[in-house]
Short mmCIF file of C-alpha atoms (C1' of nucleotides) in Angstrom, two decimals:
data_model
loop_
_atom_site.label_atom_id
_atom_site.label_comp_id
_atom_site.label_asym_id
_atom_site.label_seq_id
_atom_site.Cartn_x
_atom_site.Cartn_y
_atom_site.Cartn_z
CA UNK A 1 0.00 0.00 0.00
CA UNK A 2 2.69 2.31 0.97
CA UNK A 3 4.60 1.51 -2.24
CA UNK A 4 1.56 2.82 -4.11
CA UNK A 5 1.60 6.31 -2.27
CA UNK A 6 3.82 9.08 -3.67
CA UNK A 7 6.20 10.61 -1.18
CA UNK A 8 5.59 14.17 0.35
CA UNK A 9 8.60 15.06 -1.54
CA UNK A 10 7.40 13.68 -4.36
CA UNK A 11 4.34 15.18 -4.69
CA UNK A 12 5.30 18.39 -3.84
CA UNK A 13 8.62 18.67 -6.46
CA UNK A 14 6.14 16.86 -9.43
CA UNK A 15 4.18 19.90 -9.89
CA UNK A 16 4.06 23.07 -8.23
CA UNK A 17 0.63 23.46 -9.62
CA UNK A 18 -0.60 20.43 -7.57
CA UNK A 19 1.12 22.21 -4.62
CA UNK A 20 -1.55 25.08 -5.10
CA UNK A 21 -4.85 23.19 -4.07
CA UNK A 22 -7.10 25.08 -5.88
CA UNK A 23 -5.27 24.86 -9.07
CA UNK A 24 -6.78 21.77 -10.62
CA UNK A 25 -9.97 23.11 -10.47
CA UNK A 26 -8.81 26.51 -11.70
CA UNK A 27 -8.42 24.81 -15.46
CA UNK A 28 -11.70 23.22 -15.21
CA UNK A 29 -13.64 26.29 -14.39
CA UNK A 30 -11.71 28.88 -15.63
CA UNK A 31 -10.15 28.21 -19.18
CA UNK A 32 -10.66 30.55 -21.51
CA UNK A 33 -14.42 30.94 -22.35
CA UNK A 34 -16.35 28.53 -19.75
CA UNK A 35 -17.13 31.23 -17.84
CA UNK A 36 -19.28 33.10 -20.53
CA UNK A 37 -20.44 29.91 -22.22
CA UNK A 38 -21.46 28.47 -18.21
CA UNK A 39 -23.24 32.04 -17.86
CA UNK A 40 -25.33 32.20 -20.91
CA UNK A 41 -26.58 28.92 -20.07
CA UNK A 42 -27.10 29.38 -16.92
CA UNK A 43 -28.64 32.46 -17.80
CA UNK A 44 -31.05 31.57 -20.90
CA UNK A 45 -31.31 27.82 -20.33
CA UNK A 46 -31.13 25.31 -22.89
CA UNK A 47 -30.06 26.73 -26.25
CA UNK A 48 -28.68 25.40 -29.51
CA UNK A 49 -25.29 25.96 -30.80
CA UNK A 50 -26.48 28.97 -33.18
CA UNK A 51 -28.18 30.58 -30.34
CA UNK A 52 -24.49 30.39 -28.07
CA UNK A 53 -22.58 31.71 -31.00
CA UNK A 54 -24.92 34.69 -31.30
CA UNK A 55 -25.02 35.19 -27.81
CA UNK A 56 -20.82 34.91 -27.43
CA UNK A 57 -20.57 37.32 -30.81
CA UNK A 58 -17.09 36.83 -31.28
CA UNK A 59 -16.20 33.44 -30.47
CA UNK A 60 -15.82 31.13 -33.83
CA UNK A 61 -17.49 27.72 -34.32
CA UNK A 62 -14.54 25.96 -34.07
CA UNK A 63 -13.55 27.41 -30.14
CA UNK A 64 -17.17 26.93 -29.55
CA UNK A 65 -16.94 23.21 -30.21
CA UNK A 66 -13.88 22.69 -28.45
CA UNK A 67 -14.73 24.20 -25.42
CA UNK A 68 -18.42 23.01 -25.31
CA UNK A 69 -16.60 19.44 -25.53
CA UNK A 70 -14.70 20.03 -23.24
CA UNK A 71 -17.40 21.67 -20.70
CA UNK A 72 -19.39 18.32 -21.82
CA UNK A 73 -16.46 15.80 -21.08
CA UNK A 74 -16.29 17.28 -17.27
CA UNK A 75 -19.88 17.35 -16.97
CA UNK A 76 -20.94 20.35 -16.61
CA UNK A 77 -22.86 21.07 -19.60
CA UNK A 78 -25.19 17.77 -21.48
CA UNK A 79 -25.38 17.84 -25.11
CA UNK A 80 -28.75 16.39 -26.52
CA UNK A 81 -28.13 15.91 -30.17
CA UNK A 82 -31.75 15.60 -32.06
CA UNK A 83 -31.28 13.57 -35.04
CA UNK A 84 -33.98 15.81 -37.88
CA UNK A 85 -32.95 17.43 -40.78
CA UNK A 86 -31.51 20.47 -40.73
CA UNK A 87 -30.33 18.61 -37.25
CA UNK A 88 -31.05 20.35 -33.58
CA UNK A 89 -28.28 20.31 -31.03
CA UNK A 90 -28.86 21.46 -27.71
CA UNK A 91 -26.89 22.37 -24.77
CA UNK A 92 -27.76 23.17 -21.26
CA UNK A 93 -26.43 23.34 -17.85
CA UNK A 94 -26.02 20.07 -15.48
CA UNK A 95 -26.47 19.43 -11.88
CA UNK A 96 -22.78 19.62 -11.76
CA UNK A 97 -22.35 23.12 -13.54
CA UNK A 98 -25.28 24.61 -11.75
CA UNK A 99 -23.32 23.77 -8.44
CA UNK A 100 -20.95 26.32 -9.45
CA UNK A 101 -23.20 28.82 -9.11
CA UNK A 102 -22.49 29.96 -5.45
CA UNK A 103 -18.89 30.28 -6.56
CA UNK A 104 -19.93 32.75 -9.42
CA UNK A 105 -21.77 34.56 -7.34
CA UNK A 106 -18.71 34.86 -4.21
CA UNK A 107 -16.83 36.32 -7.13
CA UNK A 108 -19.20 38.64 -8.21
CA UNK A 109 -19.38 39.89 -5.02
CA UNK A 110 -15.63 40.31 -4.50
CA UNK A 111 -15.81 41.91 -7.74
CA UNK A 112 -18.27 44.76 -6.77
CA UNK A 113 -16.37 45.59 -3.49
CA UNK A 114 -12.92 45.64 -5.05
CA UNK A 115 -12.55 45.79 -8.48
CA UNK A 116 -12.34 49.53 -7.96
CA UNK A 117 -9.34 48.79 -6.08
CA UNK A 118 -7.36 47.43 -8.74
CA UNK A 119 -8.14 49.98 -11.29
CA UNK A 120 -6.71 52.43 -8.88
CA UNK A 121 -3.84 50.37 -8.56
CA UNK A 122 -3.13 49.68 -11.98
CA UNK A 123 -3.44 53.74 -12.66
CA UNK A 124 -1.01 54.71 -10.01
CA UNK A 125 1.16 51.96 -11.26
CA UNK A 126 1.04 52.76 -14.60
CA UNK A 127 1.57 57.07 -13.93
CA UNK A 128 4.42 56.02 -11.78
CA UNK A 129 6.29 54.32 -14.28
CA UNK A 130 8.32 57.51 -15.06
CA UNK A 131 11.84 57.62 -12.49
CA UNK A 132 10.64 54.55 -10.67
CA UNK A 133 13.65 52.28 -8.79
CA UNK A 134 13.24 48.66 -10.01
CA UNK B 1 -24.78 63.30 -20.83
CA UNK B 2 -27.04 60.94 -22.83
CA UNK B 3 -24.28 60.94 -25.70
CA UNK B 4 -21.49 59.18 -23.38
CA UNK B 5 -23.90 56.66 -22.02
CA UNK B 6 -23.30 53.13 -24.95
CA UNK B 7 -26.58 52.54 -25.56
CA UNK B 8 -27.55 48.70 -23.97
CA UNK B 9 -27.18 47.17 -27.84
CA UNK B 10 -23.89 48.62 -27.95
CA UNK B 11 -22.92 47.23 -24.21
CA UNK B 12 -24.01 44.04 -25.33
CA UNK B 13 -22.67 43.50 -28.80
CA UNK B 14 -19.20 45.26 -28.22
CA UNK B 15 -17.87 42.08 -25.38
CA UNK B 16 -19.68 39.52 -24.88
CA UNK B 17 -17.40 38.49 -22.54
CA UNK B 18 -18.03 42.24 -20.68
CA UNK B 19 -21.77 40.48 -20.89
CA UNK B 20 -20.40 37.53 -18.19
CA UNK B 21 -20.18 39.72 -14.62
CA UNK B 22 -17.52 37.73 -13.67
CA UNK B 23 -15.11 37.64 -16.96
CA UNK B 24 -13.03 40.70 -15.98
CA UNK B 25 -12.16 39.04 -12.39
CA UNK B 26 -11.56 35.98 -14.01
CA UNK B 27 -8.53 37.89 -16.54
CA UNK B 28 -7.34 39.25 -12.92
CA UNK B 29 -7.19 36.26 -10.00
CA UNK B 30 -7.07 33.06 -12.86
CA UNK B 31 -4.87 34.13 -15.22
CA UNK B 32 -1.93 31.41 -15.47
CA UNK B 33 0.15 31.15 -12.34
CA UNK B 34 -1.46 33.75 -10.31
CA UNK B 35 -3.34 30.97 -7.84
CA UNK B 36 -0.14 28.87 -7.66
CA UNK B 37 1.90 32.48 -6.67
CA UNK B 38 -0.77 34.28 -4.67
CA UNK B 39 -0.75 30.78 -2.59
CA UNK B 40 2.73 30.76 -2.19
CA UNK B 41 2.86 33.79 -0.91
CA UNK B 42 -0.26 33.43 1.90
CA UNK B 43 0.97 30.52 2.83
CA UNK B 44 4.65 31.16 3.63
CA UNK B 45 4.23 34.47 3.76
CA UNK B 46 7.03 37.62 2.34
CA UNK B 47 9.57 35.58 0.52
CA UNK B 48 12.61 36.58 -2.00
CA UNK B 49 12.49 36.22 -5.34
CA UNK B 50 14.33 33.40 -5.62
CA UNK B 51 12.35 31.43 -2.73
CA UNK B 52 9.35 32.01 -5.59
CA UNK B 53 11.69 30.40 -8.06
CA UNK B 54 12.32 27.88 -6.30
CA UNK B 55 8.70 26.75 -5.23
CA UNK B 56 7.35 26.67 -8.06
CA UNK B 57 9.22 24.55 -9.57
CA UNK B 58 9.03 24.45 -13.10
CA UNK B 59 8.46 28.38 -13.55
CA UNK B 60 11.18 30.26 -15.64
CA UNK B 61 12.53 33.75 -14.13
CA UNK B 62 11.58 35.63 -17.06
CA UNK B 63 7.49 34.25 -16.62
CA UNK B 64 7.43 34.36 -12.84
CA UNK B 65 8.61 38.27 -13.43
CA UNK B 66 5.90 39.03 -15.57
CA UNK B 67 3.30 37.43 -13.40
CA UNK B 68 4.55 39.41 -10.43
CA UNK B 69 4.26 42.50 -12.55
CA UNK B 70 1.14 42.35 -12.84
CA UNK B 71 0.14 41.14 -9.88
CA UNK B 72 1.71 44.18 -8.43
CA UNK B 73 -0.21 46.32 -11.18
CA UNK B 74 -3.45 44.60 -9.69
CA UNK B 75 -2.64 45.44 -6.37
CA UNK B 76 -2.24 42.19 -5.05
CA UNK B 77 1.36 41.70 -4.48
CA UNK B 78 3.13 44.38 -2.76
CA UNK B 79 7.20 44.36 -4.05
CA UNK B 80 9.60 45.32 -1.71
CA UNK B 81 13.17 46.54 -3.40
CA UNK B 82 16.60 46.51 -0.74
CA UNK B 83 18.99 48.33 -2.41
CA UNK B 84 22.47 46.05 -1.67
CA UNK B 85 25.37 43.86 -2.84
CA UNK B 86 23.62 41.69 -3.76
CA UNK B 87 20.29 43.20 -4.38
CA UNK B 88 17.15 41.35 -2.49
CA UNK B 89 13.55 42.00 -3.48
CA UNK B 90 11.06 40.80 -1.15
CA UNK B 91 7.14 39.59 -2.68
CA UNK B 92 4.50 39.81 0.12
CA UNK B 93 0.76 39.81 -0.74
CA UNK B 94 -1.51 43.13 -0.02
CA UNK B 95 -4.42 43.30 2.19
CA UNK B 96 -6.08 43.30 -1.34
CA UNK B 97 -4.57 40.24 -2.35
CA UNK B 98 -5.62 38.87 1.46
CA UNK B 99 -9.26 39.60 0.56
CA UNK B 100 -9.55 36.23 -2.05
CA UNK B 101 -8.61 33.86 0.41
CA UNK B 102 -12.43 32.99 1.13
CA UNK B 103 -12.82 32.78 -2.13
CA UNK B 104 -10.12 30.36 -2.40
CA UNK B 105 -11.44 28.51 -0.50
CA UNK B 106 -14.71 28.26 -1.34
CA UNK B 107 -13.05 27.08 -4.44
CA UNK B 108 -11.77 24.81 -2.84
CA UNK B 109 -14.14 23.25 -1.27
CA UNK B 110 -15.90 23.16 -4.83
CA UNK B 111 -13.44 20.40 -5.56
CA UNK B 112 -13.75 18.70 -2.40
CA UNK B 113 -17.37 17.70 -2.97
CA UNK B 114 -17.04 18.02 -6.88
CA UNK B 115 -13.88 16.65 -8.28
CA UNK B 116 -14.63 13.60 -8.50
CA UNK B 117 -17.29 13.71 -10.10
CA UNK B 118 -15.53 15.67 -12.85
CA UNK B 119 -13.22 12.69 -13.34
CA UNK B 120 -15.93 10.16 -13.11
CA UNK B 121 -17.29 12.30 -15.99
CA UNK B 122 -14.33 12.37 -18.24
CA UNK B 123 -13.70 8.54 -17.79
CA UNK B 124 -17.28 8.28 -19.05
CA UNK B 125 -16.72 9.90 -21.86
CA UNK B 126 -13.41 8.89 -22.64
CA UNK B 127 -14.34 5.64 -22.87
CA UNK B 128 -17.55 5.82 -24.54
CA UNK B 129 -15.60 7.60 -27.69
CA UNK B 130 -16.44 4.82 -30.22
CA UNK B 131 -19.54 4.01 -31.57
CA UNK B 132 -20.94 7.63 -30.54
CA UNK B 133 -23.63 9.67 -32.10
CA UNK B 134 -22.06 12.83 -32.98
"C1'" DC C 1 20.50 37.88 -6.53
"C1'" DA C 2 17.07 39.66 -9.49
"C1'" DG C 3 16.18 40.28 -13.23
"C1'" DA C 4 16.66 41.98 -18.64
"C1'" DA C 5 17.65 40.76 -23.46
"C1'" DT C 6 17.53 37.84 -27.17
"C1'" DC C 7 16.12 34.14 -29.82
"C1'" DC C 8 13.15 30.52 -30.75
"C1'" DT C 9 9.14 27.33 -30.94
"C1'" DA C 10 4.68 25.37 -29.90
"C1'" DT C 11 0.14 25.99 -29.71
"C1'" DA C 12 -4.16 28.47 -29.15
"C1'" DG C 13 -7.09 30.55 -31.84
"C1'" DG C 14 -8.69 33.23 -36.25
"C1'" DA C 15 -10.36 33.02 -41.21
"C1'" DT C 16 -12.28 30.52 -44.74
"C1'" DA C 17 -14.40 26.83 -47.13
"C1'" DC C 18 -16.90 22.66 -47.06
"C1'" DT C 19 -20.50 18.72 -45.57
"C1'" DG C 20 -24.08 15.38 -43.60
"C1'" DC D 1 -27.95 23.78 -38.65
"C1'" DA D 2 -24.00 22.06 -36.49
"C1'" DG D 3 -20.35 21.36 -37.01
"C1'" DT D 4 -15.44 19.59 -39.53
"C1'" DA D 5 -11.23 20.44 -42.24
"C1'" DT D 6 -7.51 23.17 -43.63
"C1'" DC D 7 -4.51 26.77 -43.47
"C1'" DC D 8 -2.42 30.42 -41.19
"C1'" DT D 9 -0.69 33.73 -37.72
"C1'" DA D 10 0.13 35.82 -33.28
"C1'" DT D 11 1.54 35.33 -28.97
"C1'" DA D 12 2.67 33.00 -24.70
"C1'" DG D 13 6.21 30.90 -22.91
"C1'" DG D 14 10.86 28.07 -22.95
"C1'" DA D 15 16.06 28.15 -23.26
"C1'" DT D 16 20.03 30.63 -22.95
"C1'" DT D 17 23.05 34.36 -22.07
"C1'" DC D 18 24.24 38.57 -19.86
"C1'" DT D 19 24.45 42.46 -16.08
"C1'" DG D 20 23.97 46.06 -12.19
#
DNA sequence: CAGAATCCTATAGGATACTG
DNA sequence: CAGTATCCTATAGGATTCTG
C-alpha cells in the first residue's frame, strides 16, 4: 500500500501546480471561455449551438466546439443531439455546472467591493512608471 | 450626458465576454500562475524572489517576473526593493490580495465535494468515444 | 540575486471553405 | 444547422546568455 503512495517530496517537487490546491480546479472552471459559455446557459437555459454563438458574438465555431466538448467531457454542460434534418443540437447546464453557481456569485461579489481597487492600482502603477527604482 | 452613455445594444454587442459579470475578475485572480503564486505567498508568507523560483518549480525567471508585474499592477502583491550587494527584493501579498482567500477557499471546497465527479465524468466519456452519435 | 535581453518554438485561436 | 477540415498567424512561454 505504501509503495503505491507518492512521497511528500514527491508530490510536492512533481508539480508546483498540484502544490496550489485550488489549481486543478482553476483549469476546469476557468479556461478561456467557460465562464461566458457556463453564464449564458445558466442564464437563458437550454439553447442550440447557433443561439451560443450569437449570444458569445465573437467566439468562432470551431472554439465553440472545443470548449463546449470540453465543458461536456467534465460534466458540466449535457449535449442532446436531435437527429432531424436540418439537425437540432442542444446544450444546457447540469447538476454539476449549476453547483458552481455559489462560486460565481462569491466572485461577483468580490468583484463589486474591489474591483475599484485594482483599477486604482493599476493607474497609479502605470503614472508612476516615469523615475521609478526597479 | 445621454451621448457618453453606450446605448444597452452597444454594451451588449461590443464584449460579450463584458456580458459575463464575472469575466473581468476571471482575466485578474485566474490568469496562469497567479493561484499557484498568490498561494505561495499566503501561505509562507514575504519571501525573495528566488524562494518564488524555487517553489514553483518548473516556472522560468523571465514568466514568474511578468506574473509578479502584474500582480503588483493589480494590487495584489506588494514588491519590496533593498537596495544592496547583492540586491534582495522581497514579494508579500496586499491586504487586497488577502481579501480572495475565502474565495479560495470556497473554491476549494468546490473540488472537495465536486472533483470527483468531474473525473468520473471524463472517464465516461473517454471511454464511450467509439460508436458515438455525434 | 534579481532580473533583462535575445532568440526561438509550440500551440491556441482566427479566417475561410466545405458537408451530412 | 452544427459542425469539420484546412490553413495560417500571433503570442505566450521556454532556453540561454548577460548584467547592475
Amino acid at each position: 500500500m505504501a509503495a503505491s503512495q507518492p512521497t511528500w517530496e514527491a508530490s510536492m517537487s512533481a508539480d508546483p501546480e498540484q502544490a496550489c490546491p485550488i489549481a486543478p480546479v482553476v483549469d476546469i472552471v476557468f479556461s478561456r471561455w467557460t465562464t461566458p459559455i457556463l453564464w449564458a446557459l445558466h442564464q437563458y437555459g437550454r439553447q442550440r449551438f447557433v443561439e451560443l454563438e450569437r449570444r458569445l458574438t465573437t467566439i468562432t465555431p470551431k472554439v465553440l466546439t472545443q470548449r463546449l466538448r470540453q465543458l461536456e467531457r467534465d460534466g458540466l454542460v449535457a449535449r442532446t443531439y436531435h437527429p432531424e434534418v436540418p439537425p437540432r443540437v442542444e446544450y444546457e447546464i447540469t447538476e454539476l455546472g449549476a453547483s458552481l453557481a455559489p462560486l460565481f456569485a462569491h466572485l461577483a461579489e468580490w468583484a463589486a467591493t474591489n474591483l475599484d481597487a485594482v483599477e486604482q492600482s493599476r493607474h497609479t502603477y502605470d503614472t508612476a512608471q516615469q523615475s521609478r527604482p526597479r
